[in-house]
């Protein structure tokens, strides 16, 4: 029996090691997930318009979806709208999450890095525009900031989410063709 125990103990120790090392709560990347639990709650993309908060009606979503899809087909440039509905997001982690989801969804083509995301949290009243490296050569941070401040924010303040997104995407498309 004494000879069997060391072999059994080795198997138990091995199995426990596998469980602990495979569990993301104990791995190095798992620590990042625990520090920011929202990084593991990334929804799958629905299309060009991802309204998880349901602030747009179905006709407005369909209109924007068609417009952004047509623009992608004509140019390969991709604009994706992400409207988040999460009470887990905070002022502190919104920007990080917005960048993470934009990268995670791989908006734009890999070769051109030509994606743009408009990430919105109605609950936090926060908006972030992220651009790929290929995109920011044309749609600079200054241009995105201007569109945000002069088009999106004024419309959103009046509760006009569709109008703000429609006008902003029109401006991005006009400048990016």
Short mmCIF file of C-alpha atoms in Angstrom, two decimals:
data_model
loop_
_atom_site.label_atom_id
_atom_site.label_comp_id
_atom_site.label_asym_id
_atom_site.label_seq_id
_atom_site.Cartn_x
_atom_site.Cartn_y
_atom_site.Cartn_z
CA UNK A 1 0.00 0.00 0.00
CA UNK A 2 2.89 2.37 0.76
CA UNK A 3 4.24 1.93 -2.78
CA UNK A 4 0.83 2.73 -4.31
CA UNK A 5 0.37 5.93 -2.33
CA UNK A 6 3.33 7.84 -3.83
CA UNK A 7 2.04 7.05 -7.35
CA UNK A 8 -1.47 8.07 -6.39
CA UNK A 9 -0.19 11.25 -4.75
CA UNK A 10 1.78 12.12 -7.89
CA UNK A 11 -1.38 11.74 -9.99
CA UNK A 12 -3.41 13.87 -7.58
CA UNK A 13 -0.74 16.58 -7.51
CA UNK A 14 -0.51 16.47 -11.31
CA UNK A 15 -4.30 16.77 -11.71
CA UNK A 16 -4.51 19.64 -9.22
CA UNK A 17 -1.67 21.41 -11.02
CA UNK A 18 -3.48 21.08 -14.34
CA UNK A 19 -6.71 22.42 -12.83
CA UNK A 20 -5.02 25.43 -11.23
CA UNK A 21 -2.87 26.29 -14.24
CA UNK A 22 -5.72 25.92 -16.71
CA UNK A 23 -8.08 28.05 -14.64
CA UNK A 24 -7.87 31.66 -15.88
CA UNK A 25 -8.42 32.94 -12.36
CA UNK A 26 -4.95 31.78 -11.48
CA UNK A 27 -3.08 32.44 -14.71
CA UNK A 28 -1.41 35.73 -15.55
CA UNK A 29 -4.03 36.75 -18.11
CA UNK A 30 -6.74 35.65 -15.75
CA UNK A 31 -5.59 38.29 -13.27
CA UNK A 32 -6.33 40.92 -15.89
CA UNK A 33 -9.79 39.48 -16.39
CA UNK A 34 -10.51 39.57 -12.68
CA UNK A 35 -9.21 43.14 -12.43
CA UNK A 36 -11.61 44.05 -15.24
CA UNK A 37 -14.40 41.45 -15.42
CA UNK A 38 -15.93 43.15 -18.44
CA UNK A 39 -13.14 41.91 -20.69
CA UNK A 40 -14.54 38.40 -20.47
CA UNK A 41 -18.10 39.51 -21.20
CA UNK A 42 -17.57 40.63 -24.78
CA UNK A 43 -20.68 40.05 -26.90
CA UNK A 44 -20.41 38.66 -30.40
CA UNK A 45 -20.92 41.18 -33.21
CA UNK A 46 -24.34 41.21 -34.84
CA UNK A 47 -23.38 43.29 -37.87
CA UNK A 48 -22.36 46.86 -38.56
CA UNK A 49 -24.91 48.12 -36.02
CA UNK A 50 -24.75 46.40 -32.63
CA UNK A 51 -27.41 48.00 -30.47
CA UNK A 52 -27.28 45.96 -27.28
CA UNK A 53 -29.04 48.76 -25.37
CA UNK A 54 -31.91 48.93 -27.88
CA UNK A 55 -31.82 52.72 -28.27
CA UNK A 56 -32.53 52.60 -32.01
CA UNK A 57 -35.75 51.32 -33.50
CA UNK A 58 -35.60 48.46 -36.00
CA UNK A 59 -36.03 50.70 -39.07
CA UNK A 60 -33.20 53.00 -37.99
CA UNK A 61 -30.93 50.00 -37.28
CA UNK A 62 -31.75 48.51 -40.68
CA UNK A 63 -31.08 51.81 -42.45
CA UNK A 64 -27.67 52.25 -40.80
CA UNK A 65 -26.83 48.57 -41.35
CA UNK A 66 -27.51 48.92 -45.08
CA UNK A 67 -25.60 52.19 -45.39
CA UNK A 68 -22.53 50.85 -43.57
CA UNK A 69 -22.66 47.52 -45.43
CA UNK A 70 -22.80 49.30 -48.79
CA UNK A 71 -19.86 51.49 -47.79
CA UNK A 72 -17.84 48.40 -46.84
CA UNK A 73 -18.65 46.72 -50.17
CA UNK A 74 -17.65 49.83 -52.14
CA UNK A 75 -14.43 50.62 -50.26
CA UNK A 76 -13.54 47.74 -47.85
CA UNK A 77 -13.53 50.44 -45.13
CA UNK A 78 -15.62 49.30 -42.18
CA UNK A 79 -17.58 51.43 -39.73
CA UNK A 80 -19.14 49.55 -36.83
CA UNK A 81 -21.48 51.02 -34.22
CA UNK A 82 -21.52 49.39 -30.78
CA UNK A 83 -24.12 50.57 -28.28
CA UNK A 84 -23.45 48.87 -24.96
CA UNK A 85 -25.96 47.93 -22.31
CA UNK A 86 -23.88 47.04 -19.30
CA UNK A 87 -24.18 48.16 -15.74
CA UNK A 88 -20.75 46.58 -15.14
CA UNK A 89 -18.96 49.30 -17.12
CA UNK A 90 -17.56 52.21 -15.17
CA UNK A 91 -16.10 55.59 -16.06
CA UNK A 92 -12.69 54.10 -15.30
CA UNK A 93 -12.90 51.07 -17.59
CA UNK A 94 -15.09 52.34 -20.46
CA UNK A 95 -12.24 53.55 -22.70
CA UNK A 96 -10.26 50.39 -22.11
CA UNK A 97 -13.28 48.21 -22.84
CA UNK A 98 -14.18 50.22 -25.96
CA UNK A 99 -10.67 49.74 -27.35
CA UNK A 100 -10.67 46.08 -26.36
CA UNK A 101 -13.97 45.27 -28.06
CA UNK A 102 -12.90 47.17 -31.19
CA UNK A 103 -9.71 45.12 -31.43
CA UNK A 104 -11.39 41.87 -30.39
CA UNK A 105 -13.99 42.18 -33.16
CA UNK A 106 -11.21 42.93 -35.71
CA UNK A 107 -13.10 45.73 -37.43
CA UNK A 108 -11.51 46.55 -40.79
CA UNK A 109 -9.36 44.38 -43.01
CA UNK A 110 -6.18 42.89 -41.62
CA UNK A 111 -4.09 44.16 -44.56
CA UNK A 112 -5.33 47.76 -44.46
CA UNK A 113 -6.25 48.07 -40.77
CA UNK A 114 -9.12 50.22 -42.01
CA UNK A 115 -11.75 49.99 -39.33
CA UNK A 116 -13.60 52.59 -37.29
CA UNK A 117 -15.80 51.87 -34.30
CA UNK A 118 -18.19 54.18 -32.55
CA UNK A 119 -18.65 52.76 -29.05
CA UNK A 120 -21.45 54.19 -26.93
CA UNK A 121 -22.61 53.63 -23.37
CA UNK A 122 -25.93 55.42 -22.84
CA UNK A 123 -25.85 54.49 -19.13
CA UNK A 124 -22.48 56.21 -18.62
CA UNK A 125 -23.17 58.88 -21.25
CA UNK A 126 -19.80 58.05 -22.83
CA UNK A 127 -18.75 57.76 -26.47
CA UNK A 128 -15.45 56.68 -27.93
CA UNK A 129 -14.35 56.55 -31.56
CA UNK A 130 -11.56 54.06 -32.30
CA UNK A 131 -9.69 53.93 -35.60
CA UNK A 132 -7.31 51.42 -37.11
CA UNK A 133 -3.83 52.57 -38.12
CA UNK A 134 -4.85 52.66 -41.79
CA UNK A 135 -7.97 54.66 -40.97
CA UNK A 136 -6.28 57.32 -38.85
CA UNK A 137 -4.15 58.42 -41.82
CA UNK A 138 -7.36 59.88 -43.26
CA UNK A 139 -9.72 60.18 -40.30
CA UNK A 140 -7.33 61.71 -37.81
CA UNK A 141 -7.98 62.06 -34.09
CA UNK A 142 -8.82 65.73 -34.73
CA UNK A 143 -11.43 64.86 -37.34
CA UNK A 144 -12.99 62.20 -35.10
CA UNK A 145 -13.04 64.59 -32.16
CA UNK A 146 -14.68 67.27 -34.31
CA UNK A 147 -17.38 64.85 -35.53
CA UNK A 148 -17.95 63.75 -31.95
CA UNK A 149 -18.26 67.28 -30.56
CA UNK A 150 -20.15 68.97 -33.40
CA UNK A 151 -22.45 66.19 -34.60
CA UNK A 152 -22.82 63.25 -32.22
CA UNK A 153 -22.85 64.94 -28.80
CA UNK A 154 -25.38 67.69 -29.66
CA UNK A 155 -27.81 65.15 -31.15
CA UNK A 156 -27.34 62.68 -28.30
CA UNK A 157 -27.98 65.42 -25.73
CA UNK A 158 -31.38 65.90 -27.36
CA UNK A 159 -31.99 62.14 -27.28
CA UNK A 160 -31.54 61.83 -31.04
CA UNK A 161 -29.30 58.77 -31.23
CA UNK A 162 -30.23 57.85 -34.79
CA UNK A 163 -29.76 61.39 -36.12
CA UNK A 164 -26.36 61.69 -34.45
CA UNK A 165 -25.16 58.35 -35.79
CA UNK A 166 -26.64 58.91 -39.24
CA UNK A 167 -25.03 62.34 -39.64
CA UNK A 168 -21.71 61.21 -38.14
CA UNK A 169 -21.44 58.18 -40.41
CA UNK A 170 -22.36 60.37 -43.40
CA UNK A 171 -19.48 62.68 -42.50
CA UNK A 172 -17.02 59.81 -42.02
CA UNK A 173 -18.08 58.27 -45.34
CA UNK A 174 -17.76 61.62 -47.14
CA UNK A 175 -14.24 62.17 -45.81
CA UNK A 176 -13.08 58.56 -46.21
CA UNK A 177 -14.14 57.73 -49.79
#
